[in-house]
Coordinates of N, CA and C in Angstrom, one line a residue:
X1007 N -37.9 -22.7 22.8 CA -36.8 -23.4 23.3 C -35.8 -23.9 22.2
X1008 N -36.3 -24.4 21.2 CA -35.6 -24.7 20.6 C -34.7 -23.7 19.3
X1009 N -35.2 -22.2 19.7 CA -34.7 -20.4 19.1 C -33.5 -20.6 19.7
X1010 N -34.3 -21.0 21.2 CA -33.0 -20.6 21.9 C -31.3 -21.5 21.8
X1011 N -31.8 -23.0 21.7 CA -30.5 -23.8 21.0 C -30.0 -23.3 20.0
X1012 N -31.2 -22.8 18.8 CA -30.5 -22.3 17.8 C -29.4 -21.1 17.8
X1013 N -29.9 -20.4 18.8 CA -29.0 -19.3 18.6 C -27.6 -19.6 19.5
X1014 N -27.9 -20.5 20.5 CA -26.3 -20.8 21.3 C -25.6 -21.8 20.5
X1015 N -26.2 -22.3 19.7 CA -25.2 -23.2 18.4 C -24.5 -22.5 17.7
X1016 N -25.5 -21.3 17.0 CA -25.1 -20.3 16.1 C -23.7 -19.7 16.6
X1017 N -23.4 -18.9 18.1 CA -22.7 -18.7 18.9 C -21.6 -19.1 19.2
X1018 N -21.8 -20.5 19.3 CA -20.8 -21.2 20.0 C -19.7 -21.8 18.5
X1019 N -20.5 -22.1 17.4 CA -19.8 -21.6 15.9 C -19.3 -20.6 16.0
X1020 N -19.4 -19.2 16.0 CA -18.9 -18.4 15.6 C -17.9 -18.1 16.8
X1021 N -17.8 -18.4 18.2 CA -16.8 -18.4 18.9 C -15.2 -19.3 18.7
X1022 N -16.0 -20.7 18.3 CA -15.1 -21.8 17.8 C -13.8 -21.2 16.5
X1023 N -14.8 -20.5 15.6 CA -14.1 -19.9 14.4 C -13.2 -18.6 15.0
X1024 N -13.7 -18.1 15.6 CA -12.7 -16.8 16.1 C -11.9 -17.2 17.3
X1025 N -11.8 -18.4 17.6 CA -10.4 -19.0 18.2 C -9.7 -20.0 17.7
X1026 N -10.1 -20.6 16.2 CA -8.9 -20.8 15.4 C -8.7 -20.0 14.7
X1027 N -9.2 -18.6 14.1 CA -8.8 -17.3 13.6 C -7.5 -17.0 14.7
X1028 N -7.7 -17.0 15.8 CA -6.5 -16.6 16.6 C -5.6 -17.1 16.5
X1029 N -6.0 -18.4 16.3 CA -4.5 -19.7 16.7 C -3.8 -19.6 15.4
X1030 N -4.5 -19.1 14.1 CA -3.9 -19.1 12.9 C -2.9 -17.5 12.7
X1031 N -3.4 -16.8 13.7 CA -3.0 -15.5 13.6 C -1.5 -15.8 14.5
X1032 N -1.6 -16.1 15.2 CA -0.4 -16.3 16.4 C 0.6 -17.6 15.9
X1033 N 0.1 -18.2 14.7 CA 1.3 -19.8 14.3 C 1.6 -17.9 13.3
X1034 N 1.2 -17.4 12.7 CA 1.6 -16.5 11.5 C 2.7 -15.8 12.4
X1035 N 2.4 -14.9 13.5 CA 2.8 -14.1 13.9 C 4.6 -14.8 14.7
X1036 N 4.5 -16.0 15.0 CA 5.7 -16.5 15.2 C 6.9 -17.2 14.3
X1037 N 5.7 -17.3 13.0 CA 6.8 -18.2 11.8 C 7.1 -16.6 11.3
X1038 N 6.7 -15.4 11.7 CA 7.8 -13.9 11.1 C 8.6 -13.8 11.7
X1039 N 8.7 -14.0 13.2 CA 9.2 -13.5 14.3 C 11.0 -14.3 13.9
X1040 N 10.4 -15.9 13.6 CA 11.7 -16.6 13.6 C 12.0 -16.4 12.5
X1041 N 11.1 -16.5 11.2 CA 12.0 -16.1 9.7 C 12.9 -14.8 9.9
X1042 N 12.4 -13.3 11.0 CA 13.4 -12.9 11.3 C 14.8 -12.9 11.7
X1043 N 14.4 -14.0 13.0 CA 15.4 -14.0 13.6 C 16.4 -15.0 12.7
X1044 N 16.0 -15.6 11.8 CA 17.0 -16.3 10.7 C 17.5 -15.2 9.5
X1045 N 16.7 -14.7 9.5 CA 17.2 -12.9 8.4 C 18.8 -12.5 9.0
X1046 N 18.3 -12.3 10.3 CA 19.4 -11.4 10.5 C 20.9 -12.0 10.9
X1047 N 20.5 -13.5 11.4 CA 21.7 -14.2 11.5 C 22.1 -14.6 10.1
X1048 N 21.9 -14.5 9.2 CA 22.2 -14.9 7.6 C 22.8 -13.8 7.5
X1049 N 22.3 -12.7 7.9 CA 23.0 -11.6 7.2 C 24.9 -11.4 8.1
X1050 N 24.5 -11.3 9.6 CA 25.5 -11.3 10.6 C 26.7 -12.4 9.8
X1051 N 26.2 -13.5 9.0 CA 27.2 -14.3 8.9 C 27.5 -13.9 7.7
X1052 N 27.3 -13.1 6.9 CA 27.3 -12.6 5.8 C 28.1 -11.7 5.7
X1053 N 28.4 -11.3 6.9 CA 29.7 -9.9 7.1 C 28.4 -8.6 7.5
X1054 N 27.5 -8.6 7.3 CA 26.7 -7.5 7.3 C 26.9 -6.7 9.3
X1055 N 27.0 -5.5 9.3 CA 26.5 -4.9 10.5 C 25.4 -5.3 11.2
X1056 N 25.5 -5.4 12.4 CA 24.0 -5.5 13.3 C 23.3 -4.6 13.2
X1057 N 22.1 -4.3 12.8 CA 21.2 -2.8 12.6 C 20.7 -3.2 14.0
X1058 N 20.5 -3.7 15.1 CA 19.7 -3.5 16.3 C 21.0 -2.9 17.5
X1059 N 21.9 -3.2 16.8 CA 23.7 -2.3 17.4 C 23.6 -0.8 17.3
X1060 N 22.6 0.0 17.1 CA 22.9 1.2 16.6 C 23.3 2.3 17.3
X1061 N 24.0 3.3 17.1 CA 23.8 4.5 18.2 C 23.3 4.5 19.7
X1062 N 24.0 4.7 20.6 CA 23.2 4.9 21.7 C 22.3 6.0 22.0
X1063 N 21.2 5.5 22.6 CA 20.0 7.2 22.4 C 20.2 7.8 24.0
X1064 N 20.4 9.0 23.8 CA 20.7 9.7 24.1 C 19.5 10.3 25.8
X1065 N 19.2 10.8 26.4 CA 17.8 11.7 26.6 C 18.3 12.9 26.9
X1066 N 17.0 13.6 26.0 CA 17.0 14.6 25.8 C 17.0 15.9 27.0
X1067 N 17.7 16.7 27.2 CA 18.0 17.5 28.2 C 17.6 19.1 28.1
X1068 N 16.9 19.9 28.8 CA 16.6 21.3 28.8 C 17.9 21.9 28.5
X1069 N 17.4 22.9 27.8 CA 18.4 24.3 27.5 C 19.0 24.5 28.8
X1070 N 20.3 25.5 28.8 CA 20.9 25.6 30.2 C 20.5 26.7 30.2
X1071 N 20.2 26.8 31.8 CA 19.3 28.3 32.7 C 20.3 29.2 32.1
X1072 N 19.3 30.5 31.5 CA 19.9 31.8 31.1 C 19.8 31.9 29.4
X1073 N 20.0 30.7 29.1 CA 19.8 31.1 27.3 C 18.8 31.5 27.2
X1074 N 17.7 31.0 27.7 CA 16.2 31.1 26.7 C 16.3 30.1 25.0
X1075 N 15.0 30.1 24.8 CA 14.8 29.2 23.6 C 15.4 29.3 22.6
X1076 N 16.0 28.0 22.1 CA 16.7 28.2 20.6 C 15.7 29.0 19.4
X1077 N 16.8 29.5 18.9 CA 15.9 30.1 17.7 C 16.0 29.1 16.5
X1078 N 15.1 28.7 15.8 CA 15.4 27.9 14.4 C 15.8 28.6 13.8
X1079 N 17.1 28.0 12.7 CA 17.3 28.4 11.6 C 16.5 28.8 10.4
X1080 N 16.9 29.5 9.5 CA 16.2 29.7 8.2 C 15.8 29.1 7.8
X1081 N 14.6 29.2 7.2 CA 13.5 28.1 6.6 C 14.4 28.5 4.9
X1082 N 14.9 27.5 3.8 CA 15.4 27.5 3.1 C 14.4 26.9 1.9
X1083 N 14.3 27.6 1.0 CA 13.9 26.8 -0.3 C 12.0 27.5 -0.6
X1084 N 12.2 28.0 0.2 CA 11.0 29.2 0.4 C 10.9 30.7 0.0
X1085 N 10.7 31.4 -0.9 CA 10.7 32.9 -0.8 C 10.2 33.6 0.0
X1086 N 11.0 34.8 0.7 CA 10.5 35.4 1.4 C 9.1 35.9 1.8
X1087 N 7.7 36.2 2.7 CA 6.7 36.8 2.6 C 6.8 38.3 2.1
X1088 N 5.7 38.6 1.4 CA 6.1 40.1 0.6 C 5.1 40.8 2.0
X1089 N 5.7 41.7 2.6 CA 4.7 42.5 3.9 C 4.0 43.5 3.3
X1090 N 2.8 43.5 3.9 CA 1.3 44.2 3.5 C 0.2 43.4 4.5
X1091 N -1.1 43.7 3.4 CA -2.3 43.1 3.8 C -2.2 42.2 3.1
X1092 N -2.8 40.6 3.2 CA -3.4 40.0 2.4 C -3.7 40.3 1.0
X1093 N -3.9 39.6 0.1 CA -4.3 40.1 -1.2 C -5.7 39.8 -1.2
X1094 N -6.9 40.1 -2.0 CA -8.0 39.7 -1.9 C -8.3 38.5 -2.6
X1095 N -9.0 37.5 -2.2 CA -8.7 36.0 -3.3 C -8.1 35.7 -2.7
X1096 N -7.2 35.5 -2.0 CA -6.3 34.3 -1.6 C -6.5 33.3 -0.7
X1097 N -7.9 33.5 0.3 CA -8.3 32.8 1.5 C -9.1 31.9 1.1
X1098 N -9.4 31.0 2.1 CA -9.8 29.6 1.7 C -11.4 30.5 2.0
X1099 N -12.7 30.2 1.4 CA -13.9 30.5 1.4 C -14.5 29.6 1.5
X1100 N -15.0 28.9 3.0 CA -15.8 28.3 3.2 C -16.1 28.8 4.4

């Protein structure tokens, strides 16, 4: 009986600690949230552009019926493959 206190004390510590672990995690996660939200109005009044203003996105739409698949462009900055067989030596050996 008295294992058993032990171990729901033990428990009930280690529960207690991992819910002010949380509460410490969540004061953290809100003093970023508003130091952001003070970032960006400092900057706004700063003359700076809004970066969350950006581009409108778009969605993405299928090729029109009849083309078939784009072809990619040239891979640049690469030398050509020399055509043959493999050379001997060149494969990964495992």
């Amino acid at each position: 009986m008295v294992l058993t206190l032990q171990v729901a004390l033990v428990e009930a510590v280690e529960a207690s600690r991992l819910w002010h672990e949380a509460q410490e995690y969540r004061a953290q996660a809100k003093a970023a949230w508003e130091a952001a939200r003070l970032l960006r109005e400092a900057a706004l009044v700063a003359g700076a552009p809004d970066s969350r203003m950006g581009p409108a996105r778009t969605a993405r739409t299928s090729p029109p019926v009849g083309r078939g698949p784009t072809v990619p462009g040239a891979v640049t900055g690469m030398p050509p493959r020399a055509p043959g067989p493999p050379k001997p030596g060149t494969g990964k050996s495992r």
